[in-house]
Short mmCIF file of C-alpha atoms in Angstrom, two decimals:
data_model
loop_
_atom_site.label_atom_id
_atom_site.label_comp_id
_atom_site.label_asym_id
_atom_site.label_seq_id
_atom_site.Cartn_x
_atom_site.Cartn_y
_atom_site.Cartn_z
CA UNK A 1 165.69 31.12 142.88
CA UNK A 2 168.22 30.90 140.10
CA UNK A 3 171.23 30.45 142.38
CA UNK A 4 169.57 27.63 144.32
CA UNK A 5 168.41 25.95 141.13
CA UNK A 6 171.89 25.90 139.65
CA UNK A 7 173.66 24.86 142.89
CA UNK A 8 171.24 22.01 143.45
CA UNK A 9 171.88 20.71 139.95
CA UNK A 10 175.51 20.04 140.84
CA UNK A 11 174.18 16.79 142.30
CA UNK A 12 172.05 16.13 139.26
CA UNK A 13 174.08 16.32 136.04
CA UNK A 14 171.16 15.96 133.66
CA UNK A 15 169.35 19.00 135.07
CA UNK A 16 172.15 21.57 134.98
CA UNK A 17 170.83 23.40 131.92
CA UNK A 18 168.55 26.20 133.09
CA UNK A 19 166.90 28.79 130.91
CA UNK A 20 166.36 32.49 131.20
CA UNK A 21 162.63 32.99 131.71
CA UNK A 22 162.13 36.72 131.68
CA UNK A 23 161.92 39.62 129.28
CA UNK A 24 163.12 40.44 125.83
CA UNK A 25 166.43 42.17 125.33
CA UNK A 26 166.76 44.88 122.78
CA UNK A 27 169.62 44.81 120.32
CA UNK A 28 172.21 47.45 119.62
CA UNK A 29 171.44 50.09 117.04
CA UNK A 30 174.68 51.04 115.35
CA UNK A 31 172.85 52.46 112.36
CA UNK A 32 172.19 55.86 113.90
CA UNK A 33 175.44 57.62 114.75
CA UNK A 34 175.55 60.78 116.82
CA UNK A 35 175.14 62.91 113.70
CA UNK A 36 174.49 66.16 115.53
CA UNK A 37 176.10 69.53 115.07
CA UNK A 38 176.56 69.41 118.84
CA UNK A 39 179.54 67.12 118.20
CA UNK A 40 182.62 69.32 118.08
CA UNK A 41 184.50 69.42 114.79
CA UNK A 42 187.59 67.22 114.82
CA UNK A 43 189.65 70.15 113.56
CA UNK A 44 188.55 72.17 116.60
CA UNK A 45 188.90 69.45 119.23
CA UNK A 46 192.32 68.45 117.87
CA UNK A 47 193.88 71.78 116.77
CA UNK A 48 197.28 70.19 116.27
CA UNK A 49 196.03 68.32 113.20
CA UNK A 50 196.58 70.42 110.09
CA UNK A 51 194.76 69.97 106.79
CA UNK A 52 197.00 68.60 104.05
CA UNK A 53 197.68 70.47 100.84
CA UNK A 54 194.77 68.91 99.00
CA UNK A 55 192.43 70.57 96.55
CA UNK A 56 189.08 71.86 97.74
CA UNK A 57 185.88 70.56 96.24
CA UNK A 58 184.52 72.71 93.41
CA UNK A 59 181.45 72.68 91.18
CA UNK A 60 183.67 71.29 88.44
CA UNK A 61 184.47 68.28 90.61
CA UNK A 62 180.83 67.70 91.50
CA UNK A 63 179.81 67.80 87.84
CA UNK A 64 182.51 65.29 86.94
CA UNK A 65 181.35 62.92 89.67
CA UNK A 66 177.86 63.17 88.17
CA UNK A 67 179.32 61.99 84.88
CA UNK A 68 180.60 58.86 86.65
CA UNK A 69 177.57 58.17 88.84
CA UNK A 70 173.86 58.91 88.46
CA UNK A 71 173.11 62.22 90.17
CA UNK A 72 171.08 60.53 92.93
CA UNK A 73 174.25 58.76 94.02
CA UNK A 74 176.20 62.02 94.29
CA UNK A 75 175.04 63.40 97.64
CA UNK A 76 175.62 67.08 98.34
CA UNK A 77 172.68 67.97 100.59
CA UNK A 78 174.01 69.03 103.99
CA UNK A 79 171.39 67.10 105.96
CA UNK A 80 171.99 63.91 103.99
CA UNK A 81 175.74 64.21 104.46
CA UNK A 82 175.57 64.86 108.22
CA UNK A 83 175.50 61.21 109.30
CA UNK A 84 178.54 60.45 107.14
CA UNK A 85 180.55 63.18 108.86
CA UNK A 86 180.12 61.89 112.43
CA UNK A 87 181.10 58.61 114.01
CA UNK A 88 178.29 56.90 115.91
CA UNK A 89 180.08 57.45 119.25
CA UNK A 90 180.06 61.21 118.73
CA UNK A 91 183.83 61.47 119.20
CA UNK A 92 184.80 63.05 115.88
CA UNK A 93 183.09 65.12 113.18
CA UNK A 94 184.38 66.03 109.76
CA UNK A 95 183.23 68.61 107.24
CA UNK A 96 182.83 66.72 103.99
CA UNK A 97 180.65 68.40 101.39
CA UNK A 98 179.99 65.32 99.25
CA UNK A 99 179.25 61.60 99.55
CA UNK A 100 179.65 59.30 96.55
CA UNK A 101 177.88 55.94 96.40
CA UNK A 102 179.33 53.65 93.74
CA UNK A 103 177.86 50.24 92.98
CA UNK A 104 180.72 48.66 91.07
CA UNK A 105 184.48 48.31 91.16
CA UNK A 106 184.66 50.19 87.87
CA UNK A 107 182.90 53.19 89.41
CA UNK A 108 185.26 53.18 92.41
CA UNK A 109 188.18 53.04 89.99
CA UNK A 110 186.93 55.99 87.96
CA UNK A 111 186.31 58.04 91.12
CA UNK A 112 189.77 57.39 92.55
CA UNK A 113 191.51 58.00 89.25
CA UNK A 114 189.87 61.42 89.06
CA UNK A 115 190.45 62.28 92.72
CA UNK A 116 194.12 61.36 92.40
CA UNK A 117 194.53 63.49 89.28
CA UNK A 118 192.76 66.42 90.98
CA UNK A 119 194.52 65.92 94.35
CA UNK A 120 191.24 65.41 96.21
CA UNK A 121 191.55 63.54 99.50
CA UNK A 122 189.04 60.73 100.03
CA UNK A 123 187.58 58.91 103.04
CA UNK A 124 186.36 55.35 102.38
CA UNK A 125 183.31 54.51 104.50
CA UNK A 126 181.45 51.28 105.11
CA UNK A 127 178.88 50.93 107.89
CA UNK A 128 180.56 53.69 109.94
CA UNK A 129 180.59 51.58 113.10
CA UNK A 130 184.29 52.10 113.83
CA UNK A 131 185.42 53.19 117.28
CA UNK A 132 188.66 55.05 116.50
CA UNK A 133 187.51 57.70 114.03
CA UNK A 134 188.87 55.89 110.99
CA UNK A 135 185.70 55.88 108.91
CA UNK A 136 184.77 59.56 108.93
CA UNK A 137 186.52 62.54 107.36
CA UNK A 138 188.80 64.71 109.47
CA UNK A 139 188.40 67.79 107.29
CA UNK A 140 186.58 67.97 103.93
CA UNK A 141 187.59 64.69 102.32
CA UNK A 142 185.35 63.18 99.65
CA UNK A 143 183.41 60.34 101.30
CA UNK A 144 183.20 57.18 99.20
CA UNK A 145 180.47 55.01 100.68
CA UNK A 146 180.38 51.31 99.80
CA UNK A 147 176.83 50.85 101.10
CA UNK A 148 175.40 50.11 97.63
CA UNK A 149 178.11 47.56 96.80
CA UNK A 150 176.09 44.84 98.49
CA UNK A 151 175.87 41.91 96.08
CA UNK A 152 176.76 38.31 96.92
CA UNK A 153 178.70 37.11 93.90
CA UNK A 154 179.07 33.39 94.58
CA UNK A 155 179.10 30.67 97.20
CA UNK A 156 180.82 27.33 96.82
CA UNK A 157 178.86 25.23 99.31
CA UNK A 158 181.35 22.39 99.08
CA UNK A 159 184.43 24.43 100.01
CA UNK A 160 182.50 27.04 102.01
CA UNK A 161 184.05 29.97 100.11
CA UNK A 162 181.87 33.07 99.80
CA UNK A 163 182.68 35.86 97.34
CA UNK A 164 180.86 39.16 97.77
CA UNK A 165 181.12 42.91 97.37
CA UNK A 166 182.58 44.99 100.17
CA UNK A 167 179.32 46.69 101.14
CA UNK A 168 177.51 43.52 102.22
CA UNK A 169 176.29 43.82 105.81
CA UNK A 170 177.78 41.17 108.08
CA UNK A 171 174.45 40.03 109.51
CA UNK A 172 172.93 39.70 106.03
CA UNK A 173 175.82 37.50 104.95
CA UNK A 174 175.44 35.35 108.05
CA UNK A 175 171.70 34.95 107.42
CA UNK A 176 172.35 33.98 103.79
CA UNK A 177 174.92 31.41 104.89
CA UNK A 178 172.83 29.98 107.72
CA UNK A 179 170.18 28.89 105.23
CA UNK A 180 172.90 26.83 103.57
CA UNK A 181 174.43 25.28 106.68
CA UNK A 182 177.33 27.72 106.93
CA UNK A 183 178.25 30.78 109.00
CA UNK A 184 180.53 33.80 108.90
CA UNK A 185 183.76 33.23 110.84
CA UNK A 186 183.37 36.51 112.74
CA UNK A 187 180.58 37.99 114.82
CA UNK A 188 180.39 41.55 116.13
CA UNK A 189 177.95 43.58 118.19
CA UNK A 190 177.61 45.89 115.17
CA UNK A 191 176.80 43.04 112.78
CA UNK A 192 173.47 44.58 111.78
CA UNK A 193 175.21 47.62 110.30
CA UNK A 194 178.92 46.92 109.75
CA UNK A 195 180.06 45.88 106.28
CA UNK A 196 182.45 43.10 105.37
CA UNK A 197 184.76 45.51 103.52
CA UNK A 198 185.15 47.58 106.67
CA UNK A 199 185.61 44.43 108.75
CA UNK A 200 188.43 43.33 106.47
CA UNK A 201 189.97 46.80 106.21
CA UNK A 202 190.20 47.02 110.01
CA UNK A 203 190.97 43.31 110.53
CA UNK A 204 188.03 43.15 112.93
CA UNK A 205 188.25 40.57 115.70
CA UNK A 206 184.95 39.96 117.42
CA UNK A 207 183.55 37.49 119.90
CA UNK A 208 184.51 34.19 118.26
CA UNK A 209 188.15 34.78 117.35
CA UNK A 210 189.19 32.20 119.95
CA UNK A 211 187.50 29.52 117.82
CA UNK A 212 187.78 30.70 114.23
CA UNK A 213 190.85 32.92 114.28
CA UNK A 214 191.37 36.35 112.75
CA UNK A 215 190.38 37.61 109.33
CA UNK A 216 194.01 37.38 108.28
CA UNK A 217 193.41 33.64 108.12
CA UNK A 218 189.77 33.54 106.97
CA UNK A 219 190.08 35.96 104.04
CA UNK A 220 191.31 34.02 101.01
CA UNK A 221 191.24 36.81 98.47
CA UNK A 222 190.62 40.50 97.95
CA UNK A 223 189.91 42.89 95.12
CA UNK A 224 190.95 46.46 95.87
CA UNK A 225 191.33 49.76 94.04
CA UNK A 226 194.50 51.78 94.54
CA UNK A 227 194.75 55.55 94.77
CA UNK A 228 195.37 56.00 91.03
CA UNK A 229 192.34 53.88 90.11
CA UNK A 230 194.25 50.70 89.30
CA UNK A 231 192.31 47.56 90.26
CA UNK A 232 194.34 44.95 92.14
CA UNK A 233 192.83 41.51 91.59
CA UNK A 234 193.89 39.18 94.41
CA UNK A 235 190.47 37.56 94.55
CA UNK A 236 191.71 34.00 94.96
CA UNK A 237 189.31 31.48 96.47
CA UNK A 238 192.01 28.90 97.12
CA UNK A 239 193.05 27.86 100.61
CA UNK A 240 196.59 27.26 99.40
CA UNK A 241 198.28 29.70 97.03
CA UNK A 242 201.97 30.15 97.74
CA UNK A 243 202.91 32.15 94.65
CA UNK A 244 204.95 35.19 95.56
CA UNK A 245 204.01 37.97 97.94
CA UNK A 246 200.65 37.67 99.70
CA UNK A 247 199.41 41.06 98.56
CA UNK A 248 195.95 40.66 100.10
CA UNK A 249 197.51 41.28 103.52
CA UNK A 250 198.39 44.83 102.46
CA UNK A 251 194.67 45.62 102.48
CA UNK A 252 193.64 43.63 105.57
CA UNK A 253 193.94 45.99 108.52
CA UNK A 254 195.33 48.98 106.60
CA UNK A 255 192.04 50.86 107.10
CA UNK A 256 191.65 52.13 103.55
CA UNK A 257 195.00 53.93 103.51
CA UNK A 258 196.51 51.72 100.79
CA UNK A 259 193.43 50.98 98.71
CA UNK A 260 189.66 50.58 98.87
CA UNK A 261 188.51 46.98 99.23
CA UNK A 262 185.74 46.24 96.71
CA UNK A 263 185.36 42.45 96.84
CA UNK A 264 186.20 39.73 99.34
CA UNK A 265 186.57 35.95 99.19
CA UNK A 266 186.18 34.46 102.66
CA UNK A 267 186.28 30.96 104.10
CA UNK A 268 183.05 30.17 105.97
CA UNK A 269 182.86 27.29 108.47
CA UNK A 270 179.86 24.98 108.88
CA UNK A 271 177.17 26.15 111.29
CA UNK A 272 177.32 24.25 114.59
CA UNK A 273 174.50 21.82 115.26
CA UNK A 274 174.54 22.49 119.00
CA UNK A 275 175.22 25.76 120.83
CA UNK A 276 175.18 26.41 124.57
CA UNK A 277 175.82 29.63 126.46
CA UNK A 278 176.64 29.91 130.16
CA UNK A 279 176.30 33.22 132.01
CA UNK A 280 178.31 33.08 135.25
CA UNK A 281 178.90 35.21 138.34
CA UNK A 282 182.33 35.39 140.02
CA UNK A 283 183.90 37.28 142.93
CA UNK A 284 187.42 38.09 141.68
CA UNK A 285 189.34 38.48 138.46
CA UNK A 286 191.60 35.63 139.56
CA UNK A 287 188.47 33.48 139.46
CA UNK A 288 187.85 34.71 135.91
CA UNK A 289 191.33 33.57 134.88
CA UNK A 290 190.92 30.20 136.60
CA UNK A 291 187.60 29.70 134.83
CA UNK A 292 189.15 30.57 131.47
CA UNK A 293 192.00 28.13 132.06
CA UNK A 294 189.56 25.37 132.96
CA UNK A 295 187.39 26.22 129.94
CA UNK A 296 190.30 25.79 127.57
CA UNK A 297 191.21 22.40 129.00
CA UNK A 298 187.74 21.15 129.94
CA UNK A 299 185.74 22.36 126.94
CA UNK A 300 188.55 22.13 124.42
CA UNK A 301 187.42 21.97 120.82
CA UNK A 302 183.83 23.11 121.51
CA UNK A 303 184.80 26.40 123.20
CA UNK A 304 183.78 29.20 120.81
CA UNK A 305 183.66 32.31 123.03
CA UNK A 306 184.96 33.36 126.42
CA UNK A 307 183.86 36.85 127.45
CA UNK A 308 184.33 38.85 130.67
CA UNK A 309 182.40 41.83 132.07
CA UNK A 310 182.86 43.62 135.35
CA UNK A 311 179.86 44.76 137.39
CA UNK A 312 179.90 48.36 136.16
CA UNK A 313 180.17 47.30 132.51
CA UNK A 314 177.15 45.02 132.74
CA UNK A 315 175.29 47.71 134.67
CA UNK A 316 175.64 50.01 131.65
CA UNK A 317 173.52 47.56 129.66
CA UNK A 318 171.03 46.60 132.37
CA UNK A 319 170.42 50.06 133.85
CA UNK A 320 170.82 52.31 130.81
CA UNK A 321 169.06 50.02 128.33
CA UNK A 322 166.57 48.45 130.74
CA UNK A 323 167.90 44.96 130.14
CA UNK A 324 167.47 42.24 132.73
CA UNK A 325 170.45 40.65 134.46
CA UNK A 326 169.83 36.87 134.51
CA UNK A 327 171.68 36.21 137.79
CA UNK A 328 172.50 38.10 140.99
CA UNK A 329 174.98 40.93 141.40
CA UNK A 330 178.66 40.01 141.31
CA UNK A 331 181.94 41.89 140.83
CA UNK A 332 182.60 39.91 137.62
CA UNK A 333 180.61 38.01 135.02
CA UNK A 334 181.59 35.62 132.27
CA UNK A 335 179.77 34.51 129.14
CA UNK A 336 181.05 31.20 127.81
CA UNK A 337 179.78 29.72 124.56
CA UNK A 338 180.25 26.20 123.20
CA UNK A 339 179.58 25.13 119.62
CA UNK A 340 179.71 21.60 118.31
CA UNK A 341 178.11 18.86 116.26
CA UNK A 342 176.70 16.68 119.05
CA UNK A 343 174.37 18.27 121.59
CA UNK A 344 174.53 15.43 124.10
CA UNK A 345 178.32 15.34 124.03
CA UNK A 346 178.62 19.12 124.37
CA UNK A 347 176.12 19.29 127.24
CA UNK A 348 177.99 16.59 129.12
CA UNK A 349 181.27 18.47 128.75
CA UNK A 350 179.72 21.76 129.83
CA UNK A 351 177.99 20.10 132.79
CA UNK A 352 181.24 18.54 133.97
CA UNK A 353 183.05 21.86 133.56
CA UNK A 354 180.47 23.81 135.57
CA UNK A 355 180.17 21.19 138.29
CA UNK A 356 183.87 21.26 138.94
CA UNK A 357 184.08 25.05 139.18
CA UNK A 358 180.97 25.40 141.31
CA UNK A 359 182.12 22.62 143.59
CA UNK A 360 185.41 24.42 144.18
CA UNK A 361 183.67 27.75 144.84
CA UNK A 362 185.09 29.59 141.83
CA UNK A 363 181.67 30.15 140.22
CA UNK A 364 178.98 31.34 142.61
CA UNK A 365 175.94 31.60 140.37
CA UNK A 366 175.00 31.08 136.77
CA UNK A 367 172.52 30.03 134.16
CA UNK A 368 172.83 28.08 130.92
CA UNK A 369 170.83 28.33 127.70
CA UNK A 370 170.63 26.03 124.71
CA UNK A 371 167.58 27.43 122.92
CA UNK A 372 168.47 29.99 120.18
CA UNK A 373 166.08 32.62 121.53
CA UNK A 374 167.49 32.38 125.05
CA UNK A 375 171.06 32.39 123.74
CA UNK A 376 170.29 35.59 121.87
CA UNK A 377 169.02 37.20 125.07
CA UNK A 378 172.27 36.43 126.87
CA UNK A 379 174.42 37.74 124.05
CA UNK A 380 172.42 40.98 123.93
CA UNK A 381 173.56 41.71 127.47
CA UNK A 382 177.20 41.50 126.41
CA UNK A 383 176.67 43.28 123.10
CA UNK A 384 174.56 46.01 124.70
CA UNK A 385 177.38 47.31 126.88
CA UNK A 386 178.85 49.57 124.19
CA UNK A 387 175.54 51.31 123.55
CA UNK A 388 174.70 51.41 127.25
CA UNK A 389 177.89 53.29 128.03
CA UNK A 390 176.92 56.06 125.60
CA UNK A 391 173.96 56.91 127.83
CA UNK A 392 176.43 58.04 130.50
CA UNK A 393 177.63 60.89 128.24
CA UNK A 394 181.07 60.88 126.60
CA UNK A 395 183.06 57.64 126.50
CA UNK A 396 186.84 57.39 126.50
CA UNK A 397 187.32 53.97 124.88
CA UNK A 398 190.49 51.89 124.79
CA UNK A 399 190.88 48.58 122.99
CA UNK A 400 194.09 46.97 124.23
CA UNK A 401 195.73 43.55 124.25
CA UNK A 402 197.43 42.53 127.49
CA UNK A 403 198.99 39.42 129.03
CA UNK A 404 196.31 37.51 130.92
CA UNK A 405 197.93 37.97 134.32
CA UNK A 406 197.80 41.76 133.84
CA UNK A 407 194.51 41.89 131.94
CA UNK A 408 192.43 43.79 134.50
CA UNK A 409 195.05 45.55 136.62
CA UNK A 410 194.79 48.87 134.78
CA UNK A 411 191.17 49.39 135.94
CA UNK A 412 191.89 49.72 139.69
CA UNK A 413 194.97 51.76 138.81
CA UNK A 414 192.87 54.27 136.86
CA UNK A 415 190.39 54.47 139.72
CA UNK A 416 193.19 55.82 141.92
CA UNK A 417 194.35 58.28 139.26
CA UNK A 418 191.06 59.79 138.13
CA UNK A 419 189.09 62.11 140.43
CA UNK A 420 185.76 60.47 141.25
CA UNK A 421 183.83 63.70 140.75
CA UNK A 422 184.91 63.90 137.10
CA UNK A 423 183.98 60.40 135.90
CA UNK A 424 180.79 58.39 135.76
CA UNK A 425 182.24 54.91 135.62
CA UNK A 426 185.55 53.19 134.95
CA UNK A 427 184.89 49.67 133.74
CA UNK A 428 186.19 46.84 131.65
CA UNK A 429 184.88 44.00 129.53
CA UNK A 430 186.11 42.06 126.56
CA UNK A 431 187.46 38.90 125.04
CA UNK A 432 189.37 37.32 127.89
CA UNK A 433 190.03 34.33 125.65
CA UNK A 434 192.11 36.57 123.36
CA UNK A 435 193.62 38.84 126.01
CA UNK A 436 191.62 41.77 124.61
CA UNK A 437 190.32 44.30 127.15
CA UNK A 438 187.82 47.03 126.31
CA UNK A 439 188.57 49.75 128.86
CA UNK A 440 185.92 52.46 129.17
CA UNK A 441 185.78 55.71 131.13
CA UNK A 442 182.58 57.77 131.00
CA UNK A 443 182.12 61.45 131.73
CA UNK A 444 179.09 63.74 131.36
CA UNK A 445 180.79 65.36 128.34
CA UNK A 446 184.19 65.46 126.69
CA UNK A 447 186.70 66.54 129.35
CA UNK A 448 190.25 67.53 128.27
CA UNK A 449 191.43 67.21 131.89
CA UNK A 450 190.39 63.56 131.99
CA UNK A 451 191.99 62.96 128.59
CA UNK A 452 195.28 64.40 129.87
CA UNK A 453 195.29 62.00 132.81
CA UNK A 454 194.36 58.94 130.75
CA UNK A 455 196.55 59.54 127.68
CA UNK A 456 199.28 58.61 127.16
CA UNK A 457 199.19 56.69 130.47
CA UNK A 458 197.02 53.86 129.11
CA UNK A 459 199.35 53.35 126.16
CA UNK A 460 202.51 53.59 128.26
CA UNK A 461 201.09 51.01 130.67
CA UNK A 462 200.19 48.72 127.77
CA UNK A 463 203.62 49.11 126.16
CA UNK A 464 205.48 48.26 129.37
CA UNK A 465 203.56 44.99 129.52
CA UNK A 466 204.40 44.32 125.84
CA UNK A 467 200.74 44.62 124.90
CA UNK A 468 199.09 46.26 121.90
CA UNK A 469 197.49 49.72 121.91
CA UNK A 470 194.90 48.42 119.44
CA UNK A 471 193.72 44.84 119.76
CA UNK A 472 190.95 44.85 117.14
CA UNK A 473 189.56 48.33 116.50
CA UNK A 474 192.51 49.57 114.45
CA UNK A 475 194.45 52.83 114.72
CA UNK A 476 192.12 55.13 112.79
CA UNK A 477 192.45 58.81 113.63
CA UNK A 478 192.45 58.49 117.41
CA UNK A 479 195.62 56.45 117.91
CA UNK A 480 198.07 57.61 115.27
CA UNK A 481 200.31 59.39 117.75
CA UNK A 482 200.42 56.29 119.96
CA UNK A 483 201.15 53.58 117.40
CA UNK A 484 204.85 53.80 118.29
CA UNK A 485 204.05 52.19 121.63
CA UNK A 486 203.32 48.95 119.73
CA UNK A 487 205.42 49.29 116.57
CA UNK A 488 209.19 49.73 116.28
CA UNK A 489 210.58 52.70 114.37
CA UNK A 490 211.90 50.39 111.66
CA UNK A 491 208.40 48.92 111.25
CA UNK A 492 206.87 52.40 111.05
CA UNK A 493 209.44 53.44 108.46
CA UNK A 494 208.56 50.46 106.29
CA UNK A 495 204.85 51.23 106.66
CA UNK A 496 205.51 54.79 105.50
CA UNK A 497 207.50 53.53 102.52
CA UNK A 498 204.67 51.21 101.50
CA UNK A 499 202.17 54.05 101.83
CA UNK A 500 204.34 56.35 99.69
CA UNK A 501 204.72 53.67 97.03
CA UNK A 502 201.03 52.79 96.81
CA UNK A 503 199.58 56.27 97.40
CA UNK A 504 202.22 58.86 96.45
CA UNK A 505 199.90 61.84 96.90
CA UNK A 506 198.49 60.54 100.18
CA UNK A 507 194.86 60.97 99.14
CA UNK A 508 193.58 57.72 100.69
CA UNK A 509 192.13 58.23 104.18
CA UNK A 510 194.65 60.88 105.23
CA UNK A 511 195.37 61.62 108.92
CA UNK A 512 194.75 57.94 109.73
CA UNK A 513 197.01 55.06 110.86
CA UNK A 514 200.43 56.65 110.26
CA UNK A 515 201.71 59.33 112.66
CA UNK A 516 203.52 61.24 109.90
CA UNK A 517 200.16 62.20 108.40
CA UNK A 518 199.57 64.47 111.38
#
């Protein structure tokens, strides 16, 4: 029995590493969004959002786009466009009539120059794995897909700086780097589909931010195209460049509202020589916090991830996706990863850490893996939660940052507020190391009554605790009316001024990020 095996090893340090023995775990498929006409149009579900005074697509426009791109990269077939109109969660659906697929910065520039002159609104789109409706049109915007902009331009193996086009898939970049002893500084559940341009444009966080920091620090340079077609070359590959304003930061996290990212220069760390993952069972959230505190002090420089899942969150992956839970049933689970250069040293530190917590009764069960295949199985449990929740029906998703001592308190509070007969599950998981909670409420289908109870309560609760209404997913379309809970009015005014300066006609990803666009 797994519990007995692990408890007995407390007395035998060398034997503490146990391996998962059973079953393969399927990965997440983010490549197939809910592109069904059953998804209600955004304009219908959110009637308060009014279409801007933009031009409507005409045959003249289509013909001009075909003079910029080969006709096979100007998509007008309704069936081919369908997947680009719907987010993969099935929360929002636009009504775009055209998808353009440029391959070069010059083509993006020509497209935007024409759209700006003709007052055509555009929606930049990468892998379309976003969770706040930022990557799909709201009405009939022209979709500009970066999926064919997928070339790796250069890699300096000495400095670890990778330069690539925005449409490169994150997992492909990581595979390319791993063959050269390097790795991408971010890792996401959607890595098999998401694109680096979208990652940068949303300032994606991911599961290893605690070790490698945010993209604000890893991205050294950016090339982007502004609304009028002007190319902004900030593609520096230097770690230190203190010459004037750091313009790259205007495009990191602005979600395509200030310009379309076309190239990225990113600092890539060396791949670790030794990786271990511990999957642990705990009784209370206080025990989760105590474990995190001990992990920071006991594991120190080798700690690369610290994830938390409650029982209902993990159940979404195990029950709905037929994945196997590696330990018994507990109210809370943690996944802790270490990465370092010396396997013996790292194993000794992890062993000492686990012995102490098990001896004090904080951890009640667990298993540890050091083989890559077994590590992948454990991570698939954590990464499968998002997909698993979709099998419940509709998912109300909230990505919030909170102080650690209040990290989980909103979940029991919502359980008292929401009628049990209306919801499937109310659960939480996320990056406890970063204070980032993914709060999820599932219902059989979209329910306005549930939405009314949950919003704006979740954002008000977060604001009172001085948290953030968007920890890593961005604002997109879904959170524009709630951004004021995390940004002062003076900050919002400055953001609006920057938007007006860089995109006077407001054609770039309208109805997103800024509340005034509604």
